JSON list of C-alpha atoms in Angstrom, two decimals:
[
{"chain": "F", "resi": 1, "resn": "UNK", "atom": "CA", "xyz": [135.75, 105.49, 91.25]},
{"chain": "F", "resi": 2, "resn": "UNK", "atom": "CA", "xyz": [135.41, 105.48, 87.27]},
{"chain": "F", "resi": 3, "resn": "UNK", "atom": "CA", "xyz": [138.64, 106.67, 85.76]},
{"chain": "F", "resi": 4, "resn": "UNK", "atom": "CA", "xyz": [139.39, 107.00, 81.83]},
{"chain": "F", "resi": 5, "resn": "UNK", "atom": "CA", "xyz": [142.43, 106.50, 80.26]},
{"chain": "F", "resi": 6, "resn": "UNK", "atom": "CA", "xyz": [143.17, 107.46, 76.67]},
{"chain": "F", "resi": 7, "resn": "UNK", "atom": "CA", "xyz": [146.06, 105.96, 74.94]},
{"chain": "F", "resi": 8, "resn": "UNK", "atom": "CA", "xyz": [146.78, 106.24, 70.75]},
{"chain": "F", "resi": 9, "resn": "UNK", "atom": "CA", "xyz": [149.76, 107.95, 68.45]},
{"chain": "F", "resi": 10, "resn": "UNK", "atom": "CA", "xyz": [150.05, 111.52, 69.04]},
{"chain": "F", "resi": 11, "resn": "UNK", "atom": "CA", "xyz": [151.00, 112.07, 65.61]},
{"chain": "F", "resi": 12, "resn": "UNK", "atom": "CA", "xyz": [149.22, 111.21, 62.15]},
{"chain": "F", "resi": 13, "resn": "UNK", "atom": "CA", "xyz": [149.87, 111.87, 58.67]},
{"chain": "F", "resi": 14, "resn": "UNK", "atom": "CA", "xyz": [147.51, 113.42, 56.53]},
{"chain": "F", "resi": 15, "resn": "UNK", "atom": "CA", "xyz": [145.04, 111.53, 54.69]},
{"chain": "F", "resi": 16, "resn": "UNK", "atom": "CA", "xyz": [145.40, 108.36, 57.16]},
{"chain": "F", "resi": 17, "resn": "UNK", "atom": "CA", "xyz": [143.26, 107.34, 60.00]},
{"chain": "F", "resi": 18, "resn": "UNK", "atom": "CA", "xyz": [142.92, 108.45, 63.51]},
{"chain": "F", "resi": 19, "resn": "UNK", "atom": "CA", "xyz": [142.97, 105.67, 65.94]},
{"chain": "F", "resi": 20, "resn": "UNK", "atom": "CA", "xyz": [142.44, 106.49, 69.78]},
{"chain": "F", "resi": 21, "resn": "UNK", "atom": "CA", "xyz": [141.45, 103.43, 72.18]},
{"chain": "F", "resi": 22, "resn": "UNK", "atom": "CA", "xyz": [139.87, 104.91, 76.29]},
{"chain": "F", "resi": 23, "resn": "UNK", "atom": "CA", "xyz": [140.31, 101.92, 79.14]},
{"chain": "F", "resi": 24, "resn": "UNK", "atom": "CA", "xyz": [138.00, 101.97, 81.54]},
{"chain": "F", "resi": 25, "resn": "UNK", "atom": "CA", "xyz": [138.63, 101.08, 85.54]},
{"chain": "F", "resi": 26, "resn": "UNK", "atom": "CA", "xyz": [135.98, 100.79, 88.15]},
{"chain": "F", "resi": 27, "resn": "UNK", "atom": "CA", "xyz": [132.96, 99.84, 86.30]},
{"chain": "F", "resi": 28, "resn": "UNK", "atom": "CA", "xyz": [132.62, 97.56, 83.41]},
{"chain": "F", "resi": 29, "resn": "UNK", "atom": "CA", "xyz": [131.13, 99.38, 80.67]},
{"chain": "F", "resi": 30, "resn": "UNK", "atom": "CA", "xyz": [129.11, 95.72, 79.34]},
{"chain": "F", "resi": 31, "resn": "UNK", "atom": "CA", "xyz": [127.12, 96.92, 82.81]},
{"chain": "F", "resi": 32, "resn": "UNK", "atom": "CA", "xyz": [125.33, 100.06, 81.28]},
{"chain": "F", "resi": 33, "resn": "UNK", "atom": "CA", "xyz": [126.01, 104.20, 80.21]},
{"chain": "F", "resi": 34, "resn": "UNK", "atom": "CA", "xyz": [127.33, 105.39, 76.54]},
{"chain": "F", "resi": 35, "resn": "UNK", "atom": "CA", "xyz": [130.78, 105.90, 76.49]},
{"chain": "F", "resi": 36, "resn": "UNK", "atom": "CA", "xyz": [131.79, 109.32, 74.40]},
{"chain": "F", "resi": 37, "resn": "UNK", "atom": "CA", "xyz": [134.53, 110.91, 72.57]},
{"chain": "F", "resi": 38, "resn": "UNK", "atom": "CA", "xyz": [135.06, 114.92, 72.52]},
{"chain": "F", "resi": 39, "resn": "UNK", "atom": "CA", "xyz": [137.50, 116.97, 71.00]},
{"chain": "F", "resi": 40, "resn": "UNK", "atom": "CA", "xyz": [139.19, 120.11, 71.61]},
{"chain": "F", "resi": 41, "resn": "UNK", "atom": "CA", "xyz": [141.09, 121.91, 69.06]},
{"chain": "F", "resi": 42, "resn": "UNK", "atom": "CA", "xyz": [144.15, 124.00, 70.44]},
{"chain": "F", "resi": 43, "resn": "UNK", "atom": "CA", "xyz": [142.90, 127.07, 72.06]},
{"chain": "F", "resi": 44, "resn": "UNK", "atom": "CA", "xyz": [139.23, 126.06, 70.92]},
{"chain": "F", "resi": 45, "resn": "UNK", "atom": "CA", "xyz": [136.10, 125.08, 72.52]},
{"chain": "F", "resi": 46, "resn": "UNK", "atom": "CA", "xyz": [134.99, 121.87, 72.64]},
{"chain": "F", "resi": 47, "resn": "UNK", "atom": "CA", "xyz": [133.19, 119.05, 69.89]},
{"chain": "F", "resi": 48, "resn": "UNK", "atom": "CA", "xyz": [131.04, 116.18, 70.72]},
{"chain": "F", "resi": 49, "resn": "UNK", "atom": "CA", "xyz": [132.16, 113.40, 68.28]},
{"chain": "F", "resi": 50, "resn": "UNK", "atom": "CA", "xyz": [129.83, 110.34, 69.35]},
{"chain": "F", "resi": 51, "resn": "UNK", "atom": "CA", "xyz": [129.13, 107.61, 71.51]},
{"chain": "F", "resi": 52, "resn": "UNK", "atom": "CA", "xyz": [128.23, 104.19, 72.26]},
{"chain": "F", "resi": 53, "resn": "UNK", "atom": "CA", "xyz": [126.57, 102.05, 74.39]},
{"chain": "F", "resi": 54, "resn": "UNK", "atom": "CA", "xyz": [127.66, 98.46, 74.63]},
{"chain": "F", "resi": 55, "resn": "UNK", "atom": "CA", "xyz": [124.14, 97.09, 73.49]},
{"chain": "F", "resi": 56, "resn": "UNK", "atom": "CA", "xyz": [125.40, 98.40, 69.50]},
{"chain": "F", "resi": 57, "resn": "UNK", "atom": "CA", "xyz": [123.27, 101.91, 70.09]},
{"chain": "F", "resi": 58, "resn": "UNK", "atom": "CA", "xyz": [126.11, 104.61, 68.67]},
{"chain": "F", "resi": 59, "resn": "UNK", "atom": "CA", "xyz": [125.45, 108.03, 67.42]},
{"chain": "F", "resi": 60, "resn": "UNK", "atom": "CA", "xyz": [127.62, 110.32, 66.14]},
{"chain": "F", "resi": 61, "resn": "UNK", "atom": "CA", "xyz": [127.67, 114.10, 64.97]},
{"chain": "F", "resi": 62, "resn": "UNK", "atom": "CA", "xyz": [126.57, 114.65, 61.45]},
{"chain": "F", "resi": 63, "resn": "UNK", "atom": "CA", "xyz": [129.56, 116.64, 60.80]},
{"chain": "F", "resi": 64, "resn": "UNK", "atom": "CA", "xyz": [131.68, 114.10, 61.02]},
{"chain": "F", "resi": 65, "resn": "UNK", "atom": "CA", "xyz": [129.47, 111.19, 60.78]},
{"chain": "F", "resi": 66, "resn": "UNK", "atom": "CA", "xyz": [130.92, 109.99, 57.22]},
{"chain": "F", "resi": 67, "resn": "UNK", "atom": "CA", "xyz": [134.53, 109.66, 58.83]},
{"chain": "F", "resi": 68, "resn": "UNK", "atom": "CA", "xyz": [134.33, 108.31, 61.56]},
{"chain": "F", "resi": 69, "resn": "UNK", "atom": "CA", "xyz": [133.68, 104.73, 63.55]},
{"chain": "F", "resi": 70, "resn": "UNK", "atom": "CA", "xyz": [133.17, 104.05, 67.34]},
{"chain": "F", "resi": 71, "resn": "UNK", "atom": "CA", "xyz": [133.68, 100.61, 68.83]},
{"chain": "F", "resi": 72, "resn": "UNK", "atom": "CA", "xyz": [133.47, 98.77, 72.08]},
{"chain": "F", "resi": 73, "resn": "UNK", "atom": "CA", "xyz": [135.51, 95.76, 73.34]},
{"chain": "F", "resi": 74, "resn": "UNK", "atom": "CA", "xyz": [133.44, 94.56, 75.99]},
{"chain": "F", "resi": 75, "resn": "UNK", "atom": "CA", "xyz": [136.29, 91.99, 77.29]},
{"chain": "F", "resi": 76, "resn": "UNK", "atom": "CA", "xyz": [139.18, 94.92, 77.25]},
{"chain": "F", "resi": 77, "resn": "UNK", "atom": "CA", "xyz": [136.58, 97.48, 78.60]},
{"chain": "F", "resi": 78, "resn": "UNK", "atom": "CA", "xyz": [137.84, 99.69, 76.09]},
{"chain": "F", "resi": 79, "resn": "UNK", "atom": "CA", "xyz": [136.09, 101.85, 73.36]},
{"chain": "F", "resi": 80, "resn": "UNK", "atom": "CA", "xyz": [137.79, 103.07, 70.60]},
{"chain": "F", "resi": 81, "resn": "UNK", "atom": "CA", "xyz": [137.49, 105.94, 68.09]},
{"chain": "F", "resi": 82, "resn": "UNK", "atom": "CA", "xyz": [138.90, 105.57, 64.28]},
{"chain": "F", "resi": 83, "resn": "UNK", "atom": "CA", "xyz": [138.42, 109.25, 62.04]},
{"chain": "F", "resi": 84, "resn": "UNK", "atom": "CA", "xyz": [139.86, 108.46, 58.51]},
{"chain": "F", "resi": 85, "resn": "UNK", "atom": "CA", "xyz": [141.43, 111.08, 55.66]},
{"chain": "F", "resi": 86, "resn": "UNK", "atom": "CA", "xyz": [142.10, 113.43, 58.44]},
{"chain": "F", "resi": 87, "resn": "UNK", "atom": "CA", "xyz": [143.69, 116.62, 57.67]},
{"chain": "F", "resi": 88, "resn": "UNK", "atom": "CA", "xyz": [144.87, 119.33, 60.17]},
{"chain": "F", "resi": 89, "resn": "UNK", "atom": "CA", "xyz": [141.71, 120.75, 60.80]},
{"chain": "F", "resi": 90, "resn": "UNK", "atom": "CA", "xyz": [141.39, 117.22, 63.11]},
{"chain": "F", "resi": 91, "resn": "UNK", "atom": "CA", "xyz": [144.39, 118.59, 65.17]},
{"chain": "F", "resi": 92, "resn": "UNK", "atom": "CA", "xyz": [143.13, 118.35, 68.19]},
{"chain": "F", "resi": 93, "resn": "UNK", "atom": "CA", "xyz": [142.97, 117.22, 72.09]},
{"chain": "F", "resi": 94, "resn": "UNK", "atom": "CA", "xyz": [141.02, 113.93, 72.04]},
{"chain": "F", "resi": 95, "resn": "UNK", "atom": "CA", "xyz": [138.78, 113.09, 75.16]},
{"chain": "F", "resi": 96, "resn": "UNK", "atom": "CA", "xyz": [137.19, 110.73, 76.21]},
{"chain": "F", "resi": 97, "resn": "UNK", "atom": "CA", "xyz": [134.21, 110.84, 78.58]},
{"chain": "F", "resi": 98, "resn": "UNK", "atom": "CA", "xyz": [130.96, 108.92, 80.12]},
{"chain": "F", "resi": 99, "resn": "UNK", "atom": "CA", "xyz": [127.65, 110.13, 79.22]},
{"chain": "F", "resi": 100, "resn": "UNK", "atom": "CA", "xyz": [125.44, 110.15, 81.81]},
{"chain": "F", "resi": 101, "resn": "UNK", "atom": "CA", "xyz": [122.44, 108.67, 80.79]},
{"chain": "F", "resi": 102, "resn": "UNK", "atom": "CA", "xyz": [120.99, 108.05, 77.44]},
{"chain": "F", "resi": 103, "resn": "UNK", "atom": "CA", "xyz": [118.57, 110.75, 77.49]},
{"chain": "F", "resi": 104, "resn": "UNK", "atom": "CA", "xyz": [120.42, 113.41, 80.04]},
{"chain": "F", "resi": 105, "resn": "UNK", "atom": "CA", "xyz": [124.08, 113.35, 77.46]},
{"chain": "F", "resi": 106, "resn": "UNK", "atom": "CA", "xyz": [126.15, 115.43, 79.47]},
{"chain": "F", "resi": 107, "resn": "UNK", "atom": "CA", "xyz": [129.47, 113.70, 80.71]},
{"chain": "F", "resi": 108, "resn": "UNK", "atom": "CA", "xyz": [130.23, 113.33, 83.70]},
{"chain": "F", "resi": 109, "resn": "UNK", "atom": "CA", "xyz": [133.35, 111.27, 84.09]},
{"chain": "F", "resi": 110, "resn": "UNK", "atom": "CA", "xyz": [136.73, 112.69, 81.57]},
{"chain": "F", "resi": 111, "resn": "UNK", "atom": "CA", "xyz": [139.90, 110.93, 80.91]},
{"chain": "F", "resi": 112, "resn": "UNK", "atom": "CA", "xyz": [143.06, 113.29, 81.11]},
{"chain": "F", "resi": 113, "resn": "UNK", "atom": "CA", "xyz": [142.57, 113.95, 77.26]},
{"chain": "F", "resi": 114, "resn": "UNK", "atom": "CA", "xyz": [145.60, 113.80, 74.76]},
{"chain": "F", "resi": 115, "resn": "UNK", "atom": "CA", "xyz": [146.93, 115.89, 72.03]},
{"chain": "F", "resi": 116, "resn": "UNK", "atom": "CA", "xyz": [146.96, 114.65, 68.24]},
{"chain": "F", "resi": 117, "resn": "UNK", "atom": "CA", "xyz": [148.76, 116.46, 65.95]},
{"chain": "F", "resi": 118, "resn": "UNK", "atom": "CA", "xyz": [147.96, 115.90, 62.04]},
{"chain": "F", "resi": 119, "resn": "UNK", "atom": "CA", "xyz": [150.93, 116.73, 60.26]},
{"chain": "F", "resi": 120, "resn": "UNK", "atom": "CA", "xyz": [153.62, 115.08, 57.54]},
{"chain": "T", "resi": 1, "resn": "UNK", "atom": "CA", "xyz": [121.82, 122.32, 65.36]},
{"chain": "T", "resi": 2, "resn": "UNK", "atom": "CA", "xyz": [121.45, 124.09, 68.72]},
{"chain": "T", "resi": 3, "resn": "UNK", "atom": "CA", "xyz": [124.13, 127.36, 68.45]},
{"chain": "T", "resi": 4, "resn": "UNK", "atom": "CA", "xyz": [125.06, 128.57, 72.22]},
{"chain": "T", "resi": 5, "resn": "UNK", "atom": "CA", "xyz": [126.93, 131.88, 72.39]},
{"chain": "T", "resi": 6, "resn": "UNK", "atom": "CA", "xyz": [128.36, 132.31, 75.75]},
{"chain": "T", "resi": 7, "resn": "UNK", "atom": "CA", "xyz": [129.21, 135.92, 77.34]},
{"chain": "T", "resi": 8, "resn": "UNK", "atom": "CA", "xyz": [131.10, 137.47, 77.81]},
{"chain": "T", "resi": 9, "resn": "UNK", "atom": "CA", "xyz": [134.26, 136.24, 76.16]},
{"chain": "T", "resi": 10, "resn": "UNK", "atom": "CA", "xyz": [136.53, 137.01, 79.41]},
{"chain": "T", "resi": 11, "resn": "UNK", "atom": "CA", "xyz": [135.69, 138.13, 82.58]},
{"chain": "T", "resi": 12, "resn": "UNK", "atom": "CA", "xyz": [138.25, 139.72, 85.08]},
{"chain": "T", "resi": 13, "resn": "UNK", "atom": "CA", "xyz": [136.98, 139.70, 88.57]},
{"chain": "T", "resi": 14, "resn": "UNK", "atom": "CA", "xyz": [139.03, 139.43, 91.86]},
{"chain": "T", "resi": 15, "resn": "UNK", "atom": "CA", "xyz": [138.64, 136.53, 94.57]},
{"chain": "T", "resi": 16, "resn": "UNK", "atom": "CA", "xyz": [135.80, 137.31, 96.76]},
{"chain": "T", "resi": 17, "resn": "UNK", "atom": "CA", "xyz": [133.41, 138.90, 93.94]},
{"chain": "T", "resi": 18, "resn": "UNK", "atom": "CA", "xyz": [130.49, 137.77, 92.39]},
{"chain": "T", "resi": 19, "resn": "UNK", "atom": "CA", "xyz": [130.66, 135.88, 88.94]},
{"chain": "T", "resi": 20, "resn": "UNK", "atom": "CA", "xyz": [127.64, 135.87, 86.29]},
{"chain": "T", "resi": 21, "resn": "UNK", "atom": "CA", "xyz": [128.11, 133.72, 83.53]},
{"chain": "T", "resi": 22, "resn": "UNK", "atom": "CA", "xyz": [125.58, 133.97, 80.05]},
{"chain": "T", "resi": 23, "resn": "UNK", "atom": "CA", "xyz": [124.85, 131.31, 77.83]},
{"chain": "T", "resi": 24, "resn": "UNK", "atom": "CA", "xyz": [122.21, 131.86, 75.47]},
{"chain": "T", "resi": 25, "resn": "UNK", "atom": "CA", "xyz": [120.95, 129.27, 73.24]},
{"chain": "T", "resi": 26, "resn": "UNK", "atom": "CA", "xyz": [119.69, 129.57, 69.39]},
{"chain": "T", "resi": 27, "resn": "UNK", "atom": "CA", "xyz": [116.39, 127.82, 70.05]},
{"chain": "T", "resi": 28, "resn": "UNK", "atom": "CA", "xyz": [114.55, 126.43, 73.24]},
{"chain": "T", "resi": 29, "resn": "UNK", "atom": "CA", "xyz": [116.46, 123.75, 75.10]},
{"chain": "T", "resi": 30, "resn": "UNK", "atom": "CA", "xyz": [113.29, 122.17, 76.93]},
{"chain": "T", "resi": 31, "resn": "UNK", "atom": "CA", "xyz": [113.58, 120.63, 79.93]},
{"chain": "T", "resi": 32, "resn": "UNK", "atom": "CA", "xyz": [116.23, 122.57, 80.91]},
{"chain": "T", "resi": 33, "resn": "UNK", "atom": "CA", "xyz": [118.69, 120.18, 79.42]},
{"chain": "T", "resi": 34, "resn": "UNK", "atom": "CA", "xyz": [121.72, 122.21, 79.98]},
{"chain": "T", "resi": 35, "resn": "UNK", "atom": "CA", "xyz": [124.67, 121.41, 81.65]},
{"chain": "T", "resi": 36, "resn": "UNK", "atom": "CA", "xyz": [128.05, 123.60, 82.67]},
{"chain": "T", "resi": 37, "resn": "UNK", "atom": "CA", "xyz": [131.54, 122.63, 82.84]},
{"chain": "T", "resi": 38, "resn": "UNK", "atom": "CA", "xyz": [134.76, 124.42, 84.38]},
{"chain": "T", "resi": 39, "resn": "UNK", "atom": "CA", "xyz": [138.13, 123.52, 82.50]},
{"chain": "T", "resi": 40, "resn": "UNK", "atom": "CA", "xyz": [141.46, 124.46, 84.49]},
{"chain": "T", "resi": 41, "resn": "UNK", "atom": "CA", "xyz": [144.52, 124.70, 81.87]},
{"chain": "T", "resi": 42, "resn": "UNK", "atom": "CA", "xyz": [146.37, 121.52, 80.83]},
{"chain": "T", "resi": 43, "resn": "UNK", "atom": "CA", "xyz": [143.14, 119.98, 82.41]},
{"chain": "T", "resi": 44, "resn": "UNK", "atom": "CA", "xyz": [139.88, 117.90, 81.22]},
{"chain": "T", "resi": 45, "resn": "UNK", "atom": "CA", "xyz": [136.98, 119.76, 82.07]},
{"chain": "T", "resi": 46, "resn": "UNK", "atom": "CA", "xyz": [134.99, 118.63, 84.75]},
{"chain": "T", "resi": 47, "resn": "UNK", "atom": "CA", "xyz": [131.26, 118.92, 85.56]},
{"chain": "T", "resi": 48, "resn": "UNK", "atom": "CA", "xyz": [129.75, 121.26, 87.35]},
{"chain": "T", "resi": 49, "resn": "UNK", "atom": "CA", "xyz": [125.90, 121.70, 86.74]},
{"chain": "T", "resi": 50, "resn": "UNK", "atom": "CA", "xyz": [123.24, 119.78, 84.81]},
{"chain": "T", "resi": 51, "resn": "UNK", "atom": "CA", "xyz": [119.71, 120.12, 84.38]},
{"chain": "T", "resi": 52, "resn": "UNK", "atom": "CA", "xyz": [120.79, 123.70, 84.45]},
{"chain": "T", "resi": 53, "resn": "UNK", "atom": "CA", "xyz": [120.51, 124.03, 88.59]},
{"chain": "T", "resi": 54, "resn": "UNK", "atom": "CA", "xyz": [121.80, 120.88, 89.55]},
{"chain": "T", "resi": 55, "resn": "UNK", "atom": "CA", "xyz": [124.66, 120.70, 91.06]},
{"chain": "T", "resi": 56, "resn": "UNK", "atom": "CA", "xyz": [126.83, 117.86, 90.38]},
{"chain": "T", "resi": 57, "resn": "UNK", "atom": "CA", "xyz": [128.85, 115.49, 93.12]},
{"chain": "T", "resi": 58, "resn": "UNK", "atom": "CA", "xyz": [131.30, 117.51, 94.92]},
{"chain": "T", "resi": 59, "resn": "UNK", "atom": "CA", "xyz": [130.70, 120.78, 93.68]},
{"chain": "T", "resi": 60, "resn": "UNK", "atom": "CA", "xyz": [130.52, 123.87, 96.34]},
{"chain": "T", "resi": 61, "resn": "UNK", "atom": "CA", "xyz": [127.33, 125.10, 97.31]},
{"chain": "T", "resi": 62, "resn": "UNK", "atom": "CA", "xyz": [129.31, 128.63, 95.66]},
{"chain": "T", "resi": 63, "resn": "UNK", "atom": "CA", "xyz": [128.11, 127.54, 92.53]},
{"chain": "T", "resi": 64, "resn": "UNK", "atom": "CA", "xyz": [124.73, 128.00, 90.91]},
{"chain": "T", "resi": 65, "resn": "UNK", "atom": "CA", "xyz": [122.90, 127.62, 88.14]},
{"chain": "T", "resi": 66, "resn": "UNK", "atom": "CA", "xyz": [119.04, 129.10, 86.73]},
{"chain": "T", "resi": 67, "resn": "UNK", "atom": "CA", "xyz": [117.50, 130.09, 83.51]},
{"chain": "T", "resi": 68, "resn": "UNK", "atom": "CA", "xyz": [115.49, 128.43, 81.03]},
{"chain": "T", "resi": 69, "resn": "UNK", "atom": "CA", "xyz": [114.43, 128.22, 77.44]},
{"chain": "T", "resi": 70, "resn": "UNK", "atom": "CA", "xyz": [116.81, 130.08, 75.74]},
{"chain": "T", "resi": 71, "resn": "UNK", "atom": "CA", "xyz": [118.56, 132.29, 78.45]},
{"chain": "T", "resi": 72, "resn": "UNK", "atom": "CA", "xyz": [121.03, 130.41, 81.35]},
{"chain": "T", "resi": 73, "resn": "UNK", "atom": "CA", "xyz": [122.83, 131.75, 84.04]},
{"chain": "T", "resi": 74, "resn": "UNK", "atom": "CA", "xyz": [125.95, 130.31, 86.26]},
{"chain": "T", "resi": 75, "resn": "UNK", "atom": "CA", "xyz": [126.99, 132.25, 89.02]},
{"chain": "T", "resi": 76, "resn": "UNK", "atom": "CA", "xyz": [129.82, 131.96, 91.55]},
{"chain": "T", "resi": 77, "resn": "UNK", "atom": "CA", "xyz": [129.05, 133.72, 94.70]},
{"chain": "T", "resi": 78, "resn": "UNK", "atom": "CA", "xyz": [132.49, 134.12, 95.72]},
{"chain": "T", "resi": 79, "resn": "UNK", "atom": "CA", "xyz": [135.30, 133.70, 94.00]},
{"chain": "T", "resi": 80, "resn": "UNK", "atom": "CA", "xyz": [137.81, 131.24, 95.07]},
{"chain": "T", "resi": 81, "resn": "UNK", "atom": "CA", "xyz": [141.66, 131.52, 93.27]},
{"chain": "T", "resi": 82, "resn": "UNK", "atom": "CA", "xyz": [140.73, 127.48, 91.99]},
{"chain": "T", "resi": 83, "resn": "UNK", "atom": "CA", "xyz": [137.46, 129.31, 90.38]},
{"chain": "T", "resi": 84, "resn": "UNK", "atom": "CA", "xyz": [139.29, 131.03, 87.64]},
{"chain": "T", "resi": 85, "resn": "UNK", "atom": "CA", "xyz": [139.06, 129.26, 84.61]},
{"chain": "T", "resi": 86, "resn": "UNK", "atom": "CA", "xyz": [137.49, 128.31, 81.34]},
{"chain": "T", "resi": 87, "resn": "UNK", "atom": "CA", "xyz": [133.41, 127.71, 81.33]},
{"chain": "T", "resi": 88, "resn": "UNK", "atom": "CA", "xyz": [131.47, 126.30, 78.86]},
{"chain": "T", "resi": 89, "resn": "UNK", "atom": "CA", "xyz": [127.51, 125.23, 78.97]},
{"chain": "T", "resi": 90, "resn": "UNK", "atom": "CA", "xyz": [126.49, 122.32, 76.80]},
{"chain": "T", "resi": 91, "resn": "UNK", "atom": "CA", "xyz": [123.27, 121.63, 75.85]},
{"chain": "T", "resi": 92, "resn": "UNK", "atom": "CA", "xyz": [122.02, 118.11, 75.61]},
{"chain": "T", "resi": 93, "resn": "UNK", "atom": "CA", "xyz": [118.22, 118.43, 74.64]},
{"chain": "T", "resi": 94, "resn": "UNK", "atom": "CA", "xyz": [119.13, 117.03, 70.84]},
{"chain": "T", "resi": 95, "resn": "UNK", "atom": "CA", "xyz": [121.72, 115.82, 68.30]},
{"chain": "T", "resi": 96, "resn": "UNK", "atom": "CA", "xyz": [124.43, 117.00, 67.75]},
{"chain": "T", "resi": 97, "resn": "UNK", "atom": "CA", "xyz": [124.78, 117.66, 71.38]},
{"chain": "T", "resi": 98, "resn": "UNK", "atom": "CA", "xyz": [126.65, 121.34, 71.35]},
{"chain": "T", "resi": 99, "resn": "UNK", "atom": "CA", "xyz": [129.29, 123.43, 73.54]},
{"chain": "T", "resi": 100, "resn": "UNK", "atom": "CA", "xyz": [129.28, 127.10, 73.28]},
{"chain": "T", "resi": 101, "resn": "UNK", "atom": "CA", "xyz": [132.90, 128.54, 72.85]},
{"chain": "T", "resi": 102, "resn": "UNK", "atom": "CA", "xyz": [134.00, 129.26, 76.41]},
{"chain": "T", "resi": 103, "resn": "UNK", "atom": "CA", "xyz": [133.98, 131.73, 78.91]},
{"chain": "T", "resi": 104, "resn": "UNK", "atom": "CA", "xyz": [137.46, 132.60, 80.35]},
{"chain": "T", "resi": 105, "resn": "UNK", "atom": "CA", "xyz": [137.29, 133.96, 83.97]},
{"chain": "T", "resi": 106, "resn": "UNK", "atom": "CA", "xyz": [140.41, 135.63, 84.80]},
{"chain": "T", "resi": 107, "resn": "UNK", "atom": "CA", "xyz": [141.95, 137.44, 88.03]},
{"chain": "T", "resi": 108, "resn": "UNK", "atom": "CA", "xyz": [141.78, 140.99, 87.80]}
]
C-alpha cells in the first residue's frame, strides 16, 4: 500500500522560503508516476502546485511557477517542494499526492496534509 | 485556464436520499478528463471518480458519475452518515490542472 508522509516547519516568516519534503513507503518512486504537491488554504478549495516525475519531467502552475522548485531524491524516496518570498496569502494546508498517470493527472494516493502558517 | 463552478454551494439532505452534485466547466474538458474527490474534515481528500464515471478502488457502487463536455454530474444514491462531506471535481484535460471550490453536503 502507497502511503505519503509530509514532514516540514509549520511556521515561516514572511519573505523566506517554504520548504516541505513527502516520504514515500511501498513503492519506490525511481520505479515510475509524478509525484504532486496541492494546497489548501484554510476554509478554501484546493490548488494544484506541480509535479515531478523522477526522469527530470516537472511542471508546475503558471501562477506560481516563478516561486517555486520541486525536487526528487531518488535514494530517500522523497520529493520536496521549496516556494520562496512567501507572504500570507501561501498560508495554507500543504499536500502531497501521486498523480496517476502522466496524461490522466488526477491523484490518487494523499498524504495526511499539514498546515503552514506564514506569519512573523 | 479551465474555471469549474460547482453547485450548489451546500446541500442539506438526510441519510437515505438522493444526492446530485453539478460541476460545470468553462470550456470542453474532452475525453471526459474529470475526476471527483470527497474530503471529510481534518481529512485529505480521497478519490472517488475519474474519467468522470469511473469509479475508483474501493468506492461503493452508491456512487456515480456522468456528463460530458462542459456539464458533470455525481450522484449518491443513498446517503450514508460517512457521505456527508466536502466534494470537489477536478479537471485534468490541461495545465494548470483545476479544482472547482467545493460542494459541502450537509445533514439536514
Amino acid at each position: 500500500q502507497v502511503q505519503l508522509q509530509e514532514s516540514g516547519p509549520g511556521l515561516v516568516k514572511p519573505s523566506e522560503t517554504l520548504s516541505r519534503s513527502c516520504t514515500v513507503s511501498g513503492y519506490s518512486i525511481s520505479s515510475g508516476y509524478q509525484w504532486g504537491w496541492i494546497r489548501q488554504a484554510p476554509g478554501k478549495g484546493l490548488e494544484w502546485i506541480g509535479s515531478i516525475h523522477y526522469s527530470g519531467n516537472i511542471r508546475y502552475n503558471p501562477s506560481l511557477k516563478s516561486r517555486v522548485t520541486i525536487s526528487l531524491d531518488s535514494s530517500k524516496n522523497q520529493f520536496s517542494l521549496k516556494l520562496s518570498s512567501v507572504t500570507a496569502a501561501d498560508t495554507a494546508v500543504y499536500y502531497c499526492a501521486r498523480v496517476f498517470s502522466g496524461i490522466a493527472y488526477f491523484f490518487d494516493y494523499w498524504g495526511q496534509g499539514t498546515l503552514v502558517t506564514v506569519s512573523s | 485556464e479551465i474555471v469549474l463552478t460547482q453547485s450548489p454551494g451546500t446541500l442539506s439532505l438526510s441519510p437515505g436520499e438522493r444526492a446530485t452534485l453539478s460541476c460545470r466547466a468553462s470550456q470542453s474538458v474532452s475525453s471526459n478528463y474529470l475526476a471527483w474527490y470527497q474530503q471529510r474534515p481534518g481529512q485529505a481528500p480521497r478519490l472517488l471518480m475519474y474519467g468522470a464515471s469511473n469509479r475508483a478502488d474501493d468506492i461503493p457502487d452508491r456512487f456515480s458519475g456522468s456528463g460530458s463536455g462542459t456539464d458533470f454530474t455525481l450522484t449518491i444514491s443513498r446517503l450514508e452518515p460517512e457521505d456527508f462531506a466536502v466534494y470537489y471535481c477536478q479537471q485534468y484535460v490541461t495545465s494548470p490542472y483545476t479544482f472547482g471550490q467545493g460542494t459541502k453536503l450537509e445533514i439536514k
